[in-house]
Amino acid sequence: NAGVTQTPKFQVLKTGQSMTLQCAQDMNHEYMSWYRQDPGMGLRLIHYSVGAGITDQGEVPNGYNVSRSTTEDFPLRLLSAAPSQTSVYFCASSYAGTPGEKLFFGSGTQLSVL
Amino acid sequence: TQLLEQSPQFLSIQEGENLTVYCNSSSVFSSLQWYRQEPGEGPVLLVTVVTGGEVKKLKRLTFQFGDARKDSSLHITAAQPGDTGLYLCAGVYGNKLVFGAGTILRVKS
């Protein structure tokens, strides 16, 4: 019973490099989202999707792109990494995306940008 | 400025002690969730409270939603080392889910 799977677990990038964080869920959830977690800031929403082919911006979308070609996958792309993007990234999903619905989180990707 | 303020930021206690952590706002939330996050893992939902004044119990954990739906508390009775983790509250404000910064709890044996 995998749930939400994120890869990689850890990543170190140099400033200006690009990369993709992978997220997959096997619960047939329509809603998927990406958060970043920084000390003292809580979880902040980057981008979200309410279904295949539909994406929208969250609270802190600058510097990140997403796409949703299938129900299962929701990759997060960093176009040109900056030190300010050093953070722990979490992918989360829920059945329908209704605010207050139970969110299922992946185990996170710790990203350092040098 | 955080819409949801959690206190204390950090709590270190001995096994067997009781504790309460708080989640406060000046805004009204339609519902509020509590999550626990262990090191190296994602948050896991513990409970959702919806009605003002609502109290929910989960074994040794008691969750309360304020009458005005602006605040919530989590009380742990006889804390155990397995309770160690980051406790996050998250409130539904309009059509958004807003997270607090969390309380780090360490229970020493």
PDB file of C-alpha atoms in Angstrom:
ATOM      1  CA  ASN A   1       0.000   0.000   0.000  1.00  0.00           C
ATOM      2  CA  ALA A   2       2.332   2.755  -1.281  1.00  0.00           C
ATOM      3  CA  GLY A   3       0.172   5.915  -0.873  1.00  0.00           C
ATOM      4  CA  VAL A   4       2.147   8.991  -1.968  1.00  0.00           C
ATOM      5  CA  THR A   5       5.695   8.330  -3.190  1.00  0.00           C
ATOM      6  CA  GLN A   6       8.283  11.081  -3.610  1.00  0.00           C
ATOM      7  CA  THR A   7      11.716  10.868  -5.189  1.00  0.00           C
ATOM      8  CA  PRO A   8      14.494  11.686  -4.587  1.00  0.00           C
ATOM      9  CA  LYS A   9      14.719  11.808  -0.784  1.00  0.00           C
ATOM     10  CA  PHE A  10      17.706  14.173  -0.844  1.00  0.00           C
ATOM     11  CA  GLN A  11      19.137  16.448  -3.540  1.00  0.00           C
ATOM     12  CA  VAL A  12      21.933  19.005  -3.720  1.00  0.00           C
ATOM     13  CA  LEU A  13      21.958  21.476  -6.597  1.00  0.00           C
ATOM     14  CA  LYS A  14      24.141  24.322  -7.676  1.00  0.00           C
ATOM     15  CA  THR A  15      22.585  27.726  -8.297  1.00  0.00           C
ATOM     16  CA  GLY A  16      21.122  27.843 -11.801  1.00  0.00           C
ATOM     17  CA  GLN A  17      20.669  24.103 -12.223  1.00  0.00           C
ATOM     18  CA  SER A  18      17.252  22.661 -13.005  1.00  0.00           C
ATOM     19  CA  MET A  19      15.648  19.491 -11.718  1.00  0.00           C
ATOM     20  CA  THR A  20      12.355  17.685 -11.310  1.00  0.00           C
ATOM     21  CA  LEU A  21      10.934  16.361  -8.067  1.00  0.00           C
ATOM     22  CA  GLN A  22       8.749  13.343  -8.685  1.00  0.00           C
ATOM     23  CA  CYS A  23       5.451  12.557  -6.958  1.00  0.00           C
ATOM     24  CA  ALA A  24       3.148   9.614  -7.592  1.00  0.00           C
ATOM     25  CA  GLN A  25       0.026   8.392  -5.784  1.00  0.00           C
ATOM     26  CA  ASP A  26      -1.830   5.104  -6.165  1.00  0.00           C
ATOM     27  CA  MET A  27      -5.078   6.057  -4.411  1.00  0.00           C
ATOM     28  CA  ASN A  28      -6.847   7.440  -7.498  1.00  0.00           C
ATOM     29  CA  HIS A  29      -6.990  10.882  -5.861  1.00  0.00           C
ATOM     30  CA  GLU A  30      -8.089  13.781  -8.037  1.00  0.00           C
ATOM     31  CA  TYR A  31      -6.326  16.450  -5.958  1.00  0.00           C
ATOM     32  CA  MET A  32      -2.535  16.695  -5.731  1.00  0.00           C
ATOM     33  CA  SER A  33      -0.391  19.491  -4.384  1.00  0.00           C
ATOM     34  CA  TRP A  34       3.147  20.581  -3.574  1.00  0.00           C
ATOM     35  CA  TYR A  35       4.195  22.287  -0.341  1.00  0.00           C
ATOM     36  CA  ARG A  36       7.488  23.589   0.935  1.00  0.00           C
ATOM     37  CA  GLN A  37       8.351  23.500   4.627  1.00  0.00           C
ATOM     38  CA  ASP A  38      10.749  26.023   6.113  1.00  0.00           C
ATOM     39  CA  PRO A  39      11.607  26.515   9.806  1.00  0.00           C
ATOM     40  CA  GLY A  40       9.174  28.894  11.487  1.00  0.00           C
ATOM     41  CA  MET A  41       7.071  29.236   8.319  1.00  0.00           C
ATOM     42  CA  GLY A  42       4.829  26.209   8.342  1.00  0.00           C
ATOM     43  CA  LEU A  43       3.812  24.462   5.152  1.00  0.00           C
ATOM     44  CA  ARG A  44       3.242  26.780   2.197  1.00  0.00           C
ATOM     45  CA  LEU A  45       1.376  25.751  -0.930  1.00  0.00           C
ATOM     46  CA  ILE A  46       3.367  26.014  -4.181  1.00  0.00           C
ATOM     47  CA  HIS A  47       1.059  24.567  -6.868  1.00  0.00           C
ATOM     48  CA  TYR A  48      -1.924  22.273  -6.926  1.00  0.00           C
ATOM     49  CA  SER A  49      -4.046  20.258  -9.336  1.00  0.00           C
ATOM     50  CA  VAL A  50      -7.693  19.218  -9.125  1.00  0.00           C
ATOM     51  CA  GLY A  51      -7.405  16.663 -11.900  1.00  0.00           C
ATOM     52  CA  ALA A  52      -5.445  15.566 -14.957  1.00  0.00           C
ATOM     53  CA  GLY A  53      -4.739  18.510 -17.227  1.00  0.00           C
ATOM     54  CA  ILE A  54      -5.627  21.119 -14.590  1.00  0.00           C
ATOM     55  CA  THR A  55      -3.080  23.007 -12.482  1.00  0.00           C
ATOM     56  CA  ASP A  56      -3.131  26.247 -10.511  1.00  0.00           C
ATOM     57  CA  GLN A  57      -0.826  28.404  -8.437  1.00  0.00           C
ATOM     58  CA  GLY A  58      -0.655  28.374  -4.691  1.00  0.00           C
ATOM     59  CA  GLU A  59       0.856  30.846  -2.267  1.00  0.00           C
ATOM     60  CA  VAL A  60       4.506  30.670  -3.421  1.00  0.00           C
ATOM     61  CA  PRO A  61       4.611  29.571  -7.094  1.00  0.00           C
ATOM     62  CA  ASN A  62       7.507  31.660  -8.434  1.00  0.00           C
ATOM     63  CA  GLY A  63      10.434  29.597  -9.740  1.00  0.00           C
ATOM     64  CA  TYR A  64       8.420  26.382  -9.997  1.00  0.00           C
ATOM     65  CA  ASN A  65       6.438  24.675 -12.762  1.00  0.00           C
ATOM     66  CA  VAL A  66       4.055  21.741 -12.617  1.00  0.00           C
ATOM     67  CA  SER A  67       2.083  19.581 -15.013  1.00  0.00           C
ATOM     68  CA  ARG A  68      -0.532  16.865 -14.539  1.00  0.00           C
ATOM     69  CA  SER A  69      -0.697  14.555 -17.537  1.00  0.00           C
ATOM     70  CA  THR A  70      -2.054  11.589 -15.552  1.00  0.00           C
ATOM     71  CA  THR A  71      -4.095  11.177 -12.373  1.00  0.00           C
ATOM     72  CA  GLU A  72      -1.188   9.406 -10.690  1.00  0.00           C
ATOM     73  CA  ASP A  73       1.750  11.757 -11.296  1.00  0.00           C
ATOM     74  CA  PHE A  74       2.417  15.390 -10.383  1.00  0.00           C
ATOM     75  CA  PRO A  75       6.057  16.414 -10.942  1.00  0.00           C
ATOM     76  CA  LEU A  76       7.476  19.711  -9.662  1.00  0.00           C
ATOM     77  CA  ARG A  77      10.119  21.404 -11.797  1.00  0.00           C
ATOM     78  CA  LEU A  78      12.661  23.910 -10.572  1.00  0.00           C
ATOM     79  CA  LEU A  79      13.626  25.922 -13.623  1.00  0.00           C
ATOM     80  CA  SER A  80      16.788  27.645 -12.340  1.00  0.00           C
ATOM     81  CA  ALA A  81      17.519  26.758  -8.729  1.00  0.00           C
ATOM     82  CA  ALA A  82      18.265  29.533  -6.241  1.00  0.00           C
ATOM     83  CA  PRO A  83      19.514  29.315  -2.630  1.00  0.00           C
ATOM     84  CA  SER A  84      16.097  30.622  -1.512  1.00  0.00           C
ATOM     85  CA  GLN A  85      14.626  27.343  -2.761  1.00  0.00           C
ATOM     86  CA  THR A  86      16.559  25.351  -0.172  1.00  0.00           C
ATOM     87  CA  SER A  87      13.742  23.656   1.714  1.00  0.00           C
ATOM     88  CA  VAL A  88      11.918  20.405   2.367  1.00  0.00           C
ATOM     89  CA  TYR A  89       9.301  19.702  -0.281  1.00  0.00           C
ATOM     90  CA  PHE A  90       6.170  17.641   0.303  1.00  0.00           C
ATOM     91  CA  CYS A  91       3.688  16.285  -2.162  1.00  0.00           C
ATOM     92  CA  ALA A  92       0.163  15.716  -0.842  1.00  0.00           C
ATOM     93  CA  SER A  93      -3.028  14.291  -2.286  1.00  0.00           C
ATOM     94  CA  SER A  94      -6.685  13.988  -1.372  1.00  0.00           C
ATOM     95  CA  TYR A  95      -9.754  12.412  -2.896  1.00  0.00           C
ATOM     96  CA  ALA A  96     -11.517  15.524  -4.190  1.00  0.00           C
ATOM     97  CA  GLY A  97      -9.539  18.523  -2.938  1.00  0.00           C
ATOM     98  CA  THR A  98     -12.297  19.895  -0.741  1.00  0.00           C
ATOM     99  CA  PRO A  99     -10.699  22.293   1.798  1.00  0.00           C
ATOM    100  CA  GLY A 100     -10.465  20.462   5.112  1.00  0.00           C
ATOM    101  CA  GLU A 101     -10.437  17.041   3.478  1.00  0.00           C
ATOM    102  CA  LYS A 102      -7.771  14.628   4.761  1.00  0.00           C
ATOM    103  CA  LEU A 103      -4.448  15.180   3.024  1.00  0.00           C
ATOM    104  CA  PHE A 104      -2.067  12.276   2.460  1.00  0.00           C
ATOM    105  CA  PHE A 105       1.573  13.390   2.406  1.00  0.00           C
ATOM    106  CA  GLY A 106       4.665  11.836   0.903  1.00  0.00           C
ATOM    107  CA  SER A 107       7.832  11.516   2.980  1.00  0.00           C
ATOM    108  CA  GLY A 108       9.432  14.616   1.498  1.00  0.00           C
ATOM    109  CA  THR A 109      12.465  15.706  -0.530  1.00  0.00           C
ATOM    110  CA  GLN A 110      15.196  17.662   1.247  1.00  0.00           C
ATOM    111  CA  LEU A 111      16.695  20.063  -1.289  1.00  0.00           C
ATOM    112  CA  SER A 112      19.817  22.143  -0.801  1.00  0.00           C
ATOM    113  CA  VAL A 113      20.812  24.781  -3.355  1.00  0.00           C
ATOM    114  CA  LEU A 114      24.407  25.950  -3.058  1.00  0.00           C
TER     115      LEU A 114
ATOM    116  CA  THR B   1       2.681  37.228  10.023  1.00  0.00           C
ATOM    117  CA  GLN B   2       1.232  33.748  10.457  1.00  0.00           C
ATOM    118  CA  LEU B   3      -2.545  33.460  10.194  1.00  0.00           C
ATOM    119  CA  LEU B   4      -2.282  30.595  12.675  1.00  0.00           C
ATOM    120  CA  GLU B   5       0.054  30.997  15.640  1.00  0.00           C
ATOM    121  CA  GLN B   6       1.152  27.878  17.472  1.00  0.00           C
ATOM    122  CA  SER B   7       2.616  27.854  20.957  1.00  0.00           C
ATOM    123  CA  PRO B   8       4.910  26.889  22.386  1.00  0.00           C
ATOM    124  CA  GLN B   9       7.368  26.536  19.507  1.00  0.00           C
ATOM    125  CA  PHE B  10       9.316  23.870  21.376  1.00  0.00           C
ATOM    126  CA  LEU B  11       8.463  21.677  24.352  1.00  0.00           C
ATOM    127  CA  SER B  12      10.726  19.161  26.089  1.00  0.00           C
ATOM    128  CA  ILE B  13       9.168  17.074  28.857  1.00  0.00           C
ATOM    129  CA  GLN B  14       9.688  13.854  30.791  1.00  0.00           C
ATOM    130  CA  GLU B  15       7.723  10.699  30.074  1.00  0.00           C
ATOM    131  CA  GLY B  16       4.489  10.630  32.041  1.00  0.00           C
ATOM    132  CA  GLU B  17       3.941  14.389  32.139  1.00  0.00           C
ATOM    133  CA  ASN B  18       0.862  16.116  30.711  1.00  0.00           C
ATOM    134  CA  LEU B  19       1.063  18.932  28.181  1.00  0.00           C
ATOM    135  CA  THR B  20      -1.071  21.275  26.133  1.00  0.00           C
ATOM    136  CA  VAL B  21      -0.194  22.970  22.851  1.00  0.00           C
ATOM    137  CA  TYR B  22      -2.176  25.806  21.353  1.00  0.00           C
ATOM    138  CA  CYS B  23      -3.226  27.028  17.930  1.00  0.00           C
ATOM    139  CA  ASN B  24      -4.575  30.587  17.845  1.00  0.00           C
ATOM    140  CA  SER B  25      -5.851  33.044  15.257  1.00  0.00           C
ATOM    141  CA  SER B  26      -7.807  36.263  15.032  1.00  0.00           C
ATOM    142  CA  SER B  27      -9.730  34.745  12.111  1.00  0.00           C
ATOM    143  CA  VAL B  28     -12.640  32.325  12.119  1.00  0.00           C
ATOM    144  CA  PHE B  29     -12.006  28.916  10.563  1.00  0.00           C
ATOM    145  CA  SER B  30     -14.691  26.623   9.175  1.00  0.00           C
ATOM    146  CA  SER B  31     -12.710  23.596  10.365  1.00  0.00           C
ATOM    147  CA  LEU B  32      -9.337  22.836  11.859  1.00  0.00           C
ATOM    148  CA  GLN B  33      -7.019  19.866  11.553  1.00  0.00           C
ATOM    149  CA  TRP B  34      -4.153  18.570  13.672  1.00  0.00           C
ATOM    150  CA  TYR B  35      -1.266  16.677  12.067  1.00  0.00           C
ATOM    151  CA  ARG B  36       1.765  14.930  13.585  1.00  0.00           C
ATOM    152  CA  GLN B  37       5.023  14.800  11.672  1.00  0.00           C
ATOM    153  CA  GLU B  38       7.913  12.534  12.628  1.00  0.00           C
ATOM    154  CA  PRO B  39      11.510  13.297  11.540  1.00  0.00           C
ATOM    155  CA  GLY B  40      12.083  12.461   7.882  1.00  0.00           C
ATOM    156  CA  GLU B  41       8.408  11.841   7.214  1.00  0.00           C
ATOM    157  CA  GLY B  42       5.398  13.776   6.006  1.00  0.00           C
ATOM    158  CA  PRO B  43       2.577  14.989   8.267  1.00  0.00           C
ATOM    159  CA  VAL B  44      -0.128  12.495   9.203  1.00  0.00           C
ATOM    160  CA  LEU B  45      -3.655  13.665  10.031  1.00  0.00           C
ATOM    161  CA  LEU B  46      -4.718  13.062  13.637  1.00  0.00           C
ATOM    162  CA  VAL B  47      -8.120  14.735  13.771  1.00  0.00           C
ATOM    163  CA  THR B  48     -10.451  17.283  12.181  1.00  0.00           C
ATOM    164  CA  VAL B  49     -12.719  19.483  14.308  1.00  0.00           C
ATOM    165  CA  VAL B  50     -15.608  21.333  12.728  1.00  0.00           C
ATOM    166  CA  THR B  51     -18.044  22.619  15.344  1.00  0.00           C
ATOM    167  CA  GLY B  52     -17.273  25.402  17.823  1.00  0.00           C
ATOM    168  CA  GLY B  53     -16.697  23.910  21.279  1.00  0.00           C
ATOM    169  CA  GLU B  54     -16.166  20.429  19.822  1.00  0.00           C
ATOM    170  CA  VAL B  55     -13.971  18.027  21.793  1.00  0.00           C
ATOM    171  CA  LYS B  56     -12.465  14.900  20.244  1.00  0.00           C
ATOM    172  CA  LYS B  57     -10.386  12.238  21.950  1.00  0.00           C
ATOM    173  CA  LEU B  58      -7.833   9.942  20.374  1.00  0.00           C
ATOM    174  CA  LYS B  59      -6.483   7.646  23.108  1.00  0.00           C
ATOM    175  CA  ARG B  60      -4.365   9.962  25.319  1.00  0.00           C
ATOM    176  CA  LEU B  61      -4.828  12.967  23.013  1.00  0.00           C
ATOM    177  CA  THR B  62      -7.699  15.431  23.513  1.00  0.00           C
ATOM    178  CA  PHE B  63      -8.461  18.046  20.876  1.00  0.00           C
ATOM    179  CA  GLN B  64     -10.701  21.047  21.430  1.00  0.00           C
ATOM    180  CA  PHE B  65     -12.025  23.633  18.991  1.00  0.00           C
ATOM    181  CA  GLY B  66     -12.770  27.027  20.520  1.00  0.00           C
ATOM    182  CA  ASP B  67     -16.362  28.202  20.788  1.00  0.00           C
ATOM    183  CA  ALA B  68     -15.689  31.014  18.310  1.00  0.00           C
ATOM    184  CA  ARG B  69     -13.724  28.697  15.988  1.00  0.00           C
ATOM    185  CA  LYS B  70     -10.640  30.922  16.227  1.00  0.00           C
ATOM    186  CA  ASP B  71      -8.467  28.660  18.332  1.00  0.00           C
ATOM    187  CA  SER B  72      -7.777  25.050  19.208  1.00  0.00           C
ATOM    188  CA  SER B  73      -5.794  23.067  21.719  1.00  0.00           C
ATOM    189  CA  LEU B  74      -4.215  19.653  21.896  1.00  0.00           C
ATOM    190  CA  HIS B  75      -3.777  18.068  25.321  1.00  0.00           C
ATOM    191  CA  ILE B  76      -1.653  14.948  25.796  1.00  0.00           C
ATOM    192  CA  THR B  77      -2.021  12.953  28.993  1.00  0.00           C
ATOM    193  CA  ALA B  78       0.894  10.894  30.318  1.00  0.00           C
ATOM    194  CA  ALA B  79       3.179  11.642  27.361  1.00  0.00           C
ATOM    195  CA  GLN B  80       5.306   8.837  25.970  1.00  0.00           C
ATOM    196  CA  PRO B  81       8.516   8.930  23.884  1.00  0.00           C
ATOM    197  CA  GLY B  82       6.444   7.802  20.900  1.00  0.00           C
ATOM    198  CA  ASP B  83       4.579  11.130  21.063  1.00  0.00           C
ATOM    199  CA  THR B  84       7.776  12.929  20.021  1.00  0.00           C
ATOM    200  CA  GLY B  85       7.328  14.890  16.815  1.00  0.00           C
ATOM    201  CA  LEU B  86       6.159  18.107  15.204  1.00  0.00           C
ATOM    202  CA  TYR B  87       2.502  18.929  15.792  1.00  0.00           C
ATOM    203  CA  LEU B  88       0.908  21.094  13.125  1.00  0.00           C
ATOM    204  CA  CYS B  89      -2.483  22.720  13.105  1.00  0.00           C
ATOM    205  CA  ALA B  90      -4.144  23.664   9.821  1.00  0.00           C
ATOM    206  CA  GLY B  91      -7.293  25.724   9.416  1.00  0.00           C
ATOM    207  CA  VAL B  92      -9.712  26.102   6.533  1.00  0.00           C
ATOM    208  CA  TYR B  93     -10.016  29.830   5.836  1.00  0.00           C
ATOM    209  CA  GLY B  94     -12.313  30.564   2.922  1.00  0.00           C
ATOM    210  CA  ASN B  95     -11.323  28.000   0.313  1.00  0.00           C
ATOM    211  CA  LYS B  96      -7.755  27.677   1.568  1.00  0.00           C
ATOM    212  CA  LEU B  97      -6.009  25.398   4.041  1.00  0.00           C
ATOM    213  CA  VAL B  98      -3.527  27.392   6.143  1.00  0.00           C
ATOM    214  CA  PHE B  99      -0.854  25.715   8.268  1.00  0.00           C
ATOM    215  CA  GLY B 100       0.698  26.943  11.476  1.00  0.00           C
ATOM    216  CA  ALA B 101       4.477  26.695  11.985  1.00  0.00           C
ATOM    217  CA  GLY B 102       4.123  23.840  14.460  1.00  0.00           C
ATOM    218  CA  THR B 103       5.147  22.813  17.959  1.00  0.00           C
ATOM    219  CA  ILE B 104       8.175  20.522  18.305  1.00  0.00           C
ATOM    220  CA  LEU B 105       7.540  18.062  21.152  1.00  0.00           C
ATOM    221  CA  ARG B 106      10.293  15.973  22.685  1.00  0.00           C
ATOM    222  CA  VAL B 107       9.381  13.392  25.301  1.00  0.00           C
ATOM    223  CA  LYS B 108      12.343  12.041  27.226  1.00  0.00           C
ATOM    224  CA  SER B 109      12.313   8.596  28.832  1.00  0.00           C
TER     225      SER B 109
END
